[in-house]
Tab-separated table of C-alpha atoms in Angstrom:
chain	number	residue	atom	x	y	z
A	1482	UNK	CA	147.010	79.423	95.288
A	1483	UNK	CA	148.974	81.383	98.841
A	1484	UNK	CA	146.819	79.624	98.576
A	1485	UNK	CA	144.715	85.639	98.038
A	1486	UNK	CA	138.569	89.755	98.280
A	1487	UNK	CA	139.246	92.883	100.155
A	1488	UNK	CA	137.015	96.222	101.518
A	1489	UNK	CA	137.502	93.979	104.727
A	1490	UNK	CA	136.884	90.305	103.063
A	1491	UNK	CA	139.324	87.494	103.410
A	1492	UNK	CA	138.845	85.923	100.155
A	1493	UNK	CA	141.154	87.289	97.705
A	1494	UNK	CA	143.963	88.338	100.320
A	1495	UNK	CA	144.826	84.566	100.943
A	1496	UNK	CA	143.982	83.342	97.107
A	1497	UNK	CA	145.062	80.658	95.066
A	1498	UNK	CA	148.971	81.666	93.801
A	1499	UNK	CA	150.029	79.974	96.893
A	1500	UNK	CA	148.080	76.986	97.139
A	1501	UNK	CA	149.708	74.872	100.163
A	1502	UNK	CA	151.201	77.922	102.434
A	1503	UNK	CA	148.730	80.216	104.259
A	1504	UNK	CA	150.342	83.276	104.648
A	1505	UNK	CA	151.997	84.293	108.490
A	1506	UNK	CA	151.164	87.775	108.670
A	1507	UNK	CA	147.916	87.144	110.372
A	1508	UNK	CA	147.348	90.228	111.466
A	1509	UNK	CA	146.564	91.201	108.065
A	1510	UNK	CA	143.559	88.892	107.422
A	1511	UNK	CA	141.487	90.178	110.282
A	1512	UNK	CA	138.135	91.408	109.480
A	1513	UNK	CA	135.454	92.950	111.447
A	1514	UNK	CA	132.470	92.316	108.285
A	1515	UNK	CA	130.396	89.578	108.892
A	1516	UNK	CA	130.753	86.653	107.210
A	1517	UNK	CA	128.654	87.009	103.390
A	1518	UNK	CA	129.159	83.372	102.442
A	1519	UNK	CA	128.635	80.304	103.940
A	1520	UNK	CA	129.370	78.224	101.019
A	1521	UNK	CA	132.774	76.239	100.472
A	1522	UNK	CA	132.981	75.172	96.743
A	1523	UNK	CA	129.193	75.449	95.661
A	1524	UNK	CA	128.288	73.725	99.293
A	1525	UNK	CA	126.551	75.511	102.409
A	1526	UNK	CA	128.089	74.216	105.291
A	1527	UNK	CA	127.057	77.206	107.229
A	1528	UNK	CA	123.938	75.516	108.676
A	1529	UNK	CA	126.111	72.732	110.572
A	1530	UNK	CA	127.256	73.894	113.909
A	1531	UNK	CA	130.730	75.839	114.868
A	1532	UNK	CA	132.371	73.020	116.433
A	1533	UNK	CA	131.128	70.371	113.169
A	1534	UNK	CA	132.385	72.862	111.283
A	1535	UNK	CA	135.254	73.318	112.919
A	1536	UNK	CA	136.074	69.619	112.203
A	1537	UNK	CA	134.700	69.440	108.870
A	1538	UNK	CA	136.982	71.992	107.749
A	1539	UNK	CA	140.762	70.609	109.783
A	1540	UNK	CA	139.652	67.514	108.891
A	1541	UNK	CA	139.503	68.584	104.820
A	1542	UNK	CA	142.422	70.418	104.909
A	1543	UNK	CA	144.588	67.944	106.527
A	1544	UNK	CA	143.364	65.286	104.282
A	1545	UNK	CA	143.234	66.885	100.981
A	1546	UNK	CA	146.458	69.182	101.222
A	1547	UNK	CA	148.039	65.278	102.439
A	1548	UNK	CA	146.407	64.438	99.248
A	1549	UNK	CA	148.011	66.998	97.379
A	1550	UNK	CA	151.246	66.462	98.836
A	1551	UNK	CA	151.635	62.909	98.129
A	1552	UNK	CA	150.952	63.340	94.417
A	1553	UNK	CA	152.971	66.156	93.955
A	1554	UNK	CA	155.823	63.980	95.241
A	1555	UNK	CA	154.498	60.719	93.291
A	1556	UNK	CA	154.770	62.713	89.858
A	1557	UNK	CA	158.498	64.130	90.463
A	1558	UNK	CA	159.576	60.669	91.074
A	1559	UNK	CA	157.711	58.614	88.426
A	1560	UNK	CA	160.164	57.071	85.724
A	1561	UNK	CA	160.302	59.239	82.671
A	1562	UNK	CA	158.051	62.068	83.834
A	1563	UNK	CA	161.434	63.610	84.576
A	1564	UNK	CA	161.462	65.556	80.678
A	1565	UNK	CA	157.851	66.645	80.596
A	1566	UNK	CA	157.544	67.802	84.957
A	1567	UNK	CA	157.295	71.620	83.389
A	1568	UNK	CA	153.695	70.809	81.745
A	1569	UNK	CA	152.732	69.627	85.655
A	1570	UNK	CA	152.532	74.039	86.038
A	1571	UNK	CA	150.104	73.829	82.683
A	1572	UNK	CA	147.688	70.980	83.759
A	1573	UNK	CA	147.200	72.719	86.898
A	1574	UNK	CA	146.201	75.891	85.551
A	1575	UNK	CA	143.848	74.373	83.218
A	1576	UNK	CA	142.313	72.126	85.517
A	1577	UNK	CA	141.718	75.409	88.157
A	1578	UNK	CA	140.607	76.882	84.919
A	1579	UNK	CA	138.003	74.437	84.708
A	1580	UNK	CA	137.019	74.146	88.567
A	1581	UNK	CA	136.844	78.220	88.053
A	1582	UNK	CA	134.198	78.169	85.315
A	1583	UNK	CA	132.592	75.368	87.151
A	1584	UNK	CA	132.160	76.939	90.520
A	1585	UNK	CA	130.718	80.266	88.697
A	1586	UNK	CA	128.306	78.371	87.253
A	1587	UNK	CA	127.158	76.618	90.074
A	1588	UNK	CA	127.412	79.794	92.369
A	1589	UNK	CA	125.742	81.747	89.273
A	1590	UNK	CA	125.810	84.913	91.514
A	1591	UNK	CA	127.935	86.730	88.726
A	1592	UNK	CA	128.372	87.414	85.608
A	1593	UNK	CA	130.404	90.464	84.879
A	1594	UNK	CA	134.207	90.913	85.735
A	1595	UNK	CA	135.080	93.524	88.365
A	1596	UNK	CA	138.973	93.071	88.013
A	1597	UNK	CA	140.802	94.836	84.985
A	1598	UNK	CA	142.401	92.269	82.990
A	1599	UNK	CA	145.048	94.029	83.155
A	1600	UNK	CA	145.784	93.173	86.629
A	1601	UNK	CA	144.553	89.864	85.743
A	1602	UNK	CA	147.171	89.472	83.698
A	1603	UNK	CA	150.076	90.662	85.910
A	1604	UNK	CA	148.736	88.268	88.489
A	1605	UNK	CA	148.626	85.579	85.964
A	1606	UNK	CA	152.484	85.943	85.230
A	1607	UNK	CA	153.249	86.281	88.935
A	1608	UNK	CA	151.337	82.973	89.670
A	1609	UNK	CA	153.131	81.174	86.780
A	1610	UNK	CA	156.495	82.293	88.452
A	1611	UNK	CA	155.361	81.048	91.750
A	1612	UNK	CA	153.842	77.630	91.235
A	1613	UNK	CA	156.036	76.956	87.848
A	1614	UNK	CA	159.308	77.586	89.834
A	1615	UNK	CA	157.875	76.013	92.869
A	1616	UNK	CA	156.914	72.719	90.813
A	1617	UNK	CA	160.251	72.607	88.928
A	1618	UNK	CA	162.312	72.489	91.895
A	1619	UNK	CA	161.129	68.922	93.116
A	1620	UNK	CA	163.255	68.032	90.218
A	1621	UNK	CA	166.302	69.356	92.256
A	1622	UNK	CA	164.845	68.838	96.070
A	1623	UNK	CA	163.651	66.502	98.474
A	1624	UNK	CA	160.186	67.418	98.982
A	1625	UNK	CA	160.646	67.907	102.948
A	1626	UNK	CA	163.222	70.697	102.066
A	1627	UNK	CA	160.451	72.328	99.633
A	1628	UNK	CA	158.007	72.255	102.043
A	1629	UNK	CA	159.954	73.699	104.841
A	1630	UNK	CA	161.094	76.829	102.345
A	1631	UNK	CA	157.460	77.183	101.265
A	1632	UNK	CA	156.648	77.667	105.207
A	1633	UNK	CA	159.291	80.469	105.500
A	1634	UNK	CA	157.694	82.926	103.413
A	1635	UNK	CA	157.616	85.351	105.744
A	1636	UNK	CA	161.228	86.310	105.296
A	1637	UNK	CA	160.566	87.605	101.660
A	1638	UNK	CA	157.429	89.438	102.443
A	1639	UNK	CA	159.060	91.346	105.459
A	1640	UNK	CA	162.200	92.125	103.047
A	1641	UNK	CA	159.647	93.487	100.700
A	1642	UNK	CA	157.950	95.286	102.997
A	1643	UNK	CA	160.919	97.312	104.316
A	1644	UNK	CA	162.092	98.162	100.429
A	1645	UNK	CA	158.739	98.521	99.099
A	1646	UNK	CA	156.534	100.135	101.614
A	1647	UNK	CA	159.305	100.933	104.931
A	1648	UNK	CA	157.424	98.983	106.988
A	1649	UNK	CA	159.187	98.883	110.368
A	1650	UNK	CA	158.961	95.327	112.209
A	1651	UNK	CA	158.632	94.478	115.558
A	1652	UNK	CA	161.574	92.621	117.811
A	1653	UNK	CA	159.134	89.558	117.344
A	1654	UNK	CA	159.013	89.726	114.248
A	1655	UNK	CA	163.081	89.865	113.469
A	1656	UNK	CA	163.262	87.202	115.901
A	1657	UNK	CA	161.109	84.897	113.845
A	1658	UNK	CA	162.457	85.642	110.568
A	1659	UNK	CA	166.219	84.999	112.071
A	1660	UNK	CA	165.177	81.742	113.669
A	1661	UNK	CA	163.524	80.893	109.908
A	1662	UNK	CA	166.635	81.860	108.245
A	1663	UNK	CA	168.787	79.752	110.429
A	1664	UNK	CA	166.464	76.999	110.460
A	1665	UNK	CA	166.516	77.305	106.565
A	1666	UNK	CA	170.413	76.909	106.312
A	1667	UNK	CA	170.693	74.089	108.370
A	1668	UNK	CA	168.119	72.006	106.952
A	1669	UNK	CA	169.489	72.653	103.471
A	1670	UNK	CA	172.934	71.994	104.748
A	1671	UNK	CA	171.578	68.702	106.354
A	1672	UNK	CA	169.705	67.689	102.852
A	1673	UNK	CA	173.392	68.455	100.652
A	1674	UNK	CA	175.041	66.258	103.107
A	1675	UNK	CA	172.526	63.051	102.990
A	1676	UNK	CA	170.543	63.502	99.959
A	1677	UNK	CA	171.781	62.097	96.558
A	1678	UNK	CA	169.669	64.280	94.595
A	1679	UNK	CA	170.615	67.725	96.403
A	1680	UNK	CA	171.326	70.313	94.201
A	1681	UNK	CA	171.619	73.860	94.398
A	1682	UNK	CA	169.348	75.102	91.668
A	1683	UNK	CA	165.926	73.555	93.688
A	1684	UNK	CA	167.320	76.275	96.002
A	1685	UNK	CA	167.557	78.833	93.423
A	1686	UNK	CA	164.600	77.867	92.288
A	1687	UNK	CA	162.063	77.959	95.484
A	1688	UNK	CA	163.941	80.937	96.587
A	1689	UNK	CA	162.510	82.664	93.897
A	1690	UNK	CA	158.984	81.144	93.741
A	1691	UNK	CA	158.981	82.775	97.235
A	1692	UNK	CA	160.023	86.321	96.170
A	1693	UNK	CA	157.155	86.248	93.259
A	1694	UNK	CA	154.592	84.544	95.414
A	1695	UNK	CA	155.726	87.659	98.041
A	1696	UNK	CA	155.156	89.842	94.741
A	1697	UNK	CA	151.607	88.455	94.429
A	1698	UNK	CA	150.247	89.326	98.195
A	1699	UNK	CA	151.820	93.292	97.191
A	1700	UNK	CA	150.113	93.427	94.229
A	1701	UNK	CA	146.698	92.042	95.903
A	1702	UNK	CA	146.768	93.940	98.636
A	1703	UNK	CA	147.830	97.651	96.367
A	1704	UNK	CA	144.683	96.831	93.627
A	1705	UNK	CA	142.200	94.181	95.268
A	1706	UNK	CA	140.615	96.866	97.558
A	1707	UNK	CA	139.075	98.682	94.662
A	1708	UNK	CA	137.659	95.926	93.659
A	1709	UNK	CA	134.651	93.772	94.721
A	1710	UNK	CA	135.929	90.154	93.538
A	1711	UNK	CA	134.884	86.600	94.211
A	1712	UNK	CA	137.522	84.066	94.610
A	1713	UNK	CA	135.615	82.201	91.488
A	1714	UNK	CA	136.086	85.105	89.547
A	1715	UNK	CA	139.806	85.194	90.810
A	1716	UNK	CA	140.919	81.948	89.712
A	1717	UNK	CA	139.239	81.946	86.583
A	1718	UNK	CA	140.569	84.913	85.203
A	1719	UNK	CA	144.175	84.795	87.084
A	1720	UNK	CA	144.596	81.112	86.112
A	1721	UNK	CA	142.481	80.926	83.103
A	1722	UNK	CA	145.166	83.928	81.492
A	1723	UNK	CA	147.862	81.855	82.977
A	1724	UNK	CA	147.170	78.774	81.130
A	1725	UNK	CA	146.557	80.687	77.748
A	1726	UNK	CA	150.285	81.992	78.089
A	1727	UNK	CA	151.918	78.837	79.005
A	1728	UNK	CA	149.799	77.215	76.003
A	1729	UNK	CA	151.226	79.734	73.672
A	1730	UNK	CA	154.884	79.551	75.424
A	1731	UNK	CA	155.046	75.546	75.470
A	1732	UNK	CA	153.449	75.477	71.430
A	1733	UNK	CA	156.437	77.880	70.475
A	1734	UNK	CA	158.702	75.660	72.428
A	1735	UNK	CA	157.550	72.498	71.311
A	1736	UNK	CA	157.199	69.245	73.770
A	1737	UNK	CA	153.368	69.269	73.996
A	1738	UNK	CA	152.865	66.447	71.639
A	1739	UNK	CA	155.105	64.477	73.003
A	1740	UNK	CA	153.751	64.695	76.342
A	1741	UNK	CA	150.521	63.925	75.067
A	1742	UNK	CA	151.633	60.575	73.595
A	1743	UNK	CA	153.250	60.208	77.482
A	1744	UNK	CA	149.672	60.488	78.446
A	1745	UNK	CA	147.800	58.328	76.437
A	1746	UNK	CA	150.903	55.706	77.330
A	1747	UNK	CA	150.306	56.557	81.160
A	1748	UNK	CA	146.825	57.591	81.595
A	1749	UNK	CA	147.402	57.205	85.680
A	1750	UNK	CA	149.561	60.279	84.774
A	1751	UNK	CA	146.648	62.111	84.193
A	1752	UNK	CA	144.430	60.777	86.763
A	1753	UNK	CA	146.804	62.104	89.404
A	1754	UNK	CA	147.077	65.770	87.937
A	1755	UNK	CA	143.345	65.591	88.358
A	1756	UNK	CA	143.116	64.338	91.409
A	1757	UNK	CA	146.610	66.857	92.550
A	1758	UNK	CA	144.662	69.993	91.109
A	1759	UNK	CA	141.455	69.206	92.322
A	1760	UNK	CA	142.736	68.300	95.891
A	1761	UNK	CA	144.357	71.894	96.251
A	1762	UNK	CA	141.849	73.776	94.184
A	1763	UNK	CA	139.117	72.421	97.457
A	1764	UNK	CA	141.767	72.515	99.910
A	1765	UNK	CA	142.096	76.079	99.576
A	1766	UNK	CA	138.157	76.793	99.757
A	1767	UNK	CA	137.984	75.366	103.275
A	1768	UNK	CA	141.268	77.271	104.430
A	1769	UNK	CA	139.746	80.436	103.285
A	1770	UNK	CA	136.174	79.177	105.482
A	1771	UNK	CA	138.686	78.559	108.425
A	1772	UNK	CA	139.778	81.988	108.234
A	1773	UNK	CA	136.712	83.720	108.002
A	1774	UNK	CA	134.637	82.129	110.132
A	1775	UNK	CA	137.081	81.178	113.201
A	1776	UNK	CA	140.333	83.588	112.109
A	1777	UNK	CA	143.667	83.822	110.910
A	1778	UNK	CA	145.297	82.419	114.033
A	1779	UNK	CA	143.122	78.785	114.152
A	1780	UNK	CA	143.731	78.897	110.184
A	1781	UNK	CA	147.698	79.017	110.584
A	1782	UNK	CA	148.282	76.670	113.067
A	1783	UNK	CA	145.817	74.083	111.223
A	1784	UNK	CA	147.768	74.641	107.935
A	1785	UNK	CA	151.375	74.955	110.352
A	1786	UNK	CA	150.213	71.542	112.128
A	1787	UNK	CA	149.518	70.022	108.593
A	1788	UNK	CA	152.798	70.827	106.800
A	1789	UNK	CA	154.222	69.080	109.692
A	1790	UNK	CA	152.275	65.924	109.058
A	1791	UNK	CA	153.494	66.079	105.173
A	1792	UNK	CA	156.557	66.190	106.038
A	1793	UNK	CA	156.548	63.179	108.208
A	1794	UNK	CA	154.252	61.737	105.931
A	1795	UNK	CA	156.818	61.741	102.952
A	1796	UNK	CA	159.812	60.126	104.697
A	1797	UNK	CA	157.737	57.539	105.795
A	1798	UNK	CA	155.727	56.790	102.690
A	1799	UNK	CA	158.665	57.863	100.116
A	1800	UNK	CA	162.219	55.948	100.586
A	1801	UNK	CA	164.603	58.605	101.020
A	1802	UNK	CA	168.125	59.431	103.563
A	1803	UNK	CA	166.890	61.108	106.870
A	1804	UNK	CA	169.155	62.690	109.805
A	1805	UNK	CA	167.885	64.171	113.089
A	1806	UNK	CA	169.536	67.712	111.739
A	1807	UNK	CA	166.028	67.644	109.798
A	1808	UNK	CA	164.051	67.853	113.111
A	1809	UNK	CA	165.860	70.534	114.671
A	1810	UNK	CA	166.267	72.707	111.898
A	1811	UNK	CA	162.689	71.801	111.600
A	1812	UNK	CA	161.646	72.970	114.453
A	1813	UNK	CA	163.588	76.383	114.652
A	1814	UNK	CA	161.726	77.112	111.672
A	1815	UNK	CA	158.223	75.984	113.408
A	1816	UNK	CA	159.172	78.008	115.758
A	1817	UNK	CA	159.685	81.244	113.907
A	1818	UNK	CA	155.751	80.307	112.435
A	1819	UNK	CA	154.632	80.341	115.979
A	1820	UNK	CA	156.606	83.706	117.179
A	1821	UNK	CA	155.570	85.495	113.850
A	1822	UNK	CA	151.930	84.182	114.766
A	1823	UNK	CA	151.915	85.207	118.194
A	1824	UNK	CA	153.738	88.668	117.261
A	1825	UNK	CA	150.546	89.355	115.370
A	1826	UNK	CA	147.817	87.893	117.884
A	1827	UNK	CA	148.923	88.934	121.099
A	1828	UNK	CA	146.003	90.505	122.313
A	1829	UNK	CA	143.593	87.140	121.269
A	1830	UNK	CA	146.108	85.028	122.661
A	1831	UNK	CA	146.772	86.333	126.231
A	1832	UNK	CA	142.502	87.028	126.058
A	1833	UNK	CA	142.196	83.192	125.317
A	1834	UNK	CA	144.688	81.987	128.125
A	1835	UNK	CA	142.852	84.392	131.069
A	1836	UNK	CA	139.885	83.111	129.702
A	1837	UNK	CA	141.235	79.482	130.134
A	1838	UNK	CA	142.332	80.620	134.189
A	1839	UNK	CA	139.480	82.233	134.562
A	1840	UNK	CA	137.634	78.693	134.204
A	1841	UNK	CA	139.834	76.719	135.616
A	1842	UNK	CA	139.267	79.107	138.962
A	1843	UNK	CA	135.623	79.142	138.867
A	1844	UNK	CA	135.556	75.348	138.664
A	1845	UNK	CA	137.761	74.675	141.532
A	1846	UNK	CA	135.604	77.690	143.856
């Protein structure tokens, strides 16, 4: 819901279409406005102090996006939720729905729509291709390999940016996306070789979720400048249009009483699509705070350092066949993250480690 409001604002660059994977080009979400908000889902945490808030926020996002994680996983491998995982894509949408007209009301700072709904609309069939095809391939992957591919998005959005726009790309920047790319094909080669459930249509399937969510961040970033937006207003109308055309799509299809009765039946069902939405509808809110108010580069290696803990997390807490060819491959594509992100901070990065010398000299002296 990457996890996506411009004229120099954070919000609606990042947004909600990809809600686990912060976007790497960092550079990008640099602003030089001050900060207009100090809220984070209705609450003002902008009286507590930068370092509290510093932890507030890591702390949140590791636990809540951990949160998120786990249930995700929980739901793809509950028995007989296998037939109605395609409605997990609906619930969520709803339930943002919801959170959406919540938050608005809460925030009641506005009323009227500054997006068209055209554009609304587009990004409401974009989001359904991300996080529908994203969701549907834990049916084909181990959730370590979907992770890792949602953490190489990069490589689609430079791709797109040479076809669509010609950007041209630094060395860095090749280098990155190569060492993603190779660390890609070796951890999928590694999860066909030990994984029972491998099969190549998750591939297919995230692959894709990655060119649309790619699509999304174009799209943003070509109309979202004209436009004032909130991220409330966002969600509600990009998710809120999103759930009215899956409605219609899964009523023409059938299924939808059926998985109601599979409700009722297994009501914890339901109580963990709440608590899965709700988790990364938040989540999101204090990325987006971790952005603005300490920058892109803290914000990716908080959400870098917490896919990492996911990861680990979900081996340890959900049985499945492990080989070290995961770490390494791993780790190439870390990595790449932390080459793309340095690529696109130089200038803050060499500033902090003088800065760092600097100190260290004037203590010994």
């Amino acid at each position: 819901m990457t996890t996506n409001v411009y004229h120099g604002s954070l919000q609606g660059k990042i947004g909600y279409p990809t809600i686990v994977s912060l976007p790497e080009d960092s550079k990008e979400y640099q602003t030089s406005e001050p900060n207009t908000t100090t809220r984070v889902f209705g609450l003002d945490i902008g009286r507590l102090s930068k370092p509290l808030q510093l932890f507030v926020c890591t702390f949140l996002v590791f636990s809540l996006f951990v949160l998120y994680g786990y249930c995700q996983e929980w739901l793809y491998i509950t028995d007989g939720f296998e037939e109605f995982n395609v409605y997990v894509t609906v619930v969520q949408f709803g339930f943002y729905s919801i959170f959406g007209i919540i938050e608005r009301k809460v925030q009641a700072s506005e009323i009227e729509r500054k997006v068209p709904l055209q554009t609304y609309a587009l990004l409401a069939f974009l989001t359904i291709g991300t996080m529908g095809l994203s969701n549907t391939s834990l049916k084909y992957l181990n959730y370590p390999t979907q992770v890792i591919f949602k953490s190489s998005k990069l490589i689609p959005v430079m791709i797109g940016g040479v076809i669509i726009q010609g950007k041209v790309y630094s060395i860095l920047d090749i280098c990155s996306c190569a060492l993603m790319t190779i660390g890609l094909a070796f951890f999928t080669y590694a999860d066909q070789t030990v994984s029972p459930n491998f099969n190549v249509t998750g591939i297919v399937l995230i692959c894709l979720a990655l060119c649309a969510d790619a699509a999304i961040g174009n799209v943003q970033e070509k109309v979202m400048k004209q436009h004032h937006a909130s991220n409330a207003e966002m969600v509600l109308y990009s998710y809120g249009i999103g759930f009215l055309i899956l409605c219609v799509l899964h009523i023409v299809y059938g299924g939808v009483l059926q998985f109601g009765h599979f409700l009722l039946k297994n009501p914890k069902v339901l109580h963990i699509l709440f608590i899965f939405s709700l988790a990364g509808y938040i989540g999101i809110q204090f990325v987006l705070h971790l952005v603005r108010t300490f920058g892109a580069l803290l914000a990716v290696t908080v959400t870098t350092c917490r896919k990492a803990v996911t990861m680990v997390l979900s081996f340890l807490l959900f049985a499945k066949p492990f080989t070290m060819q995961y770490v390494w491959s791993g780790l190439l594509v870390l990595l790449g993250i932390l080459l793309n992100v340095y690529s696109k901070n130089k200038s803050k990065i060499h500033a902090l480690f003088q800065g760092s010398s600097k100190r260290s000299k004037d203590n010994i002296v």
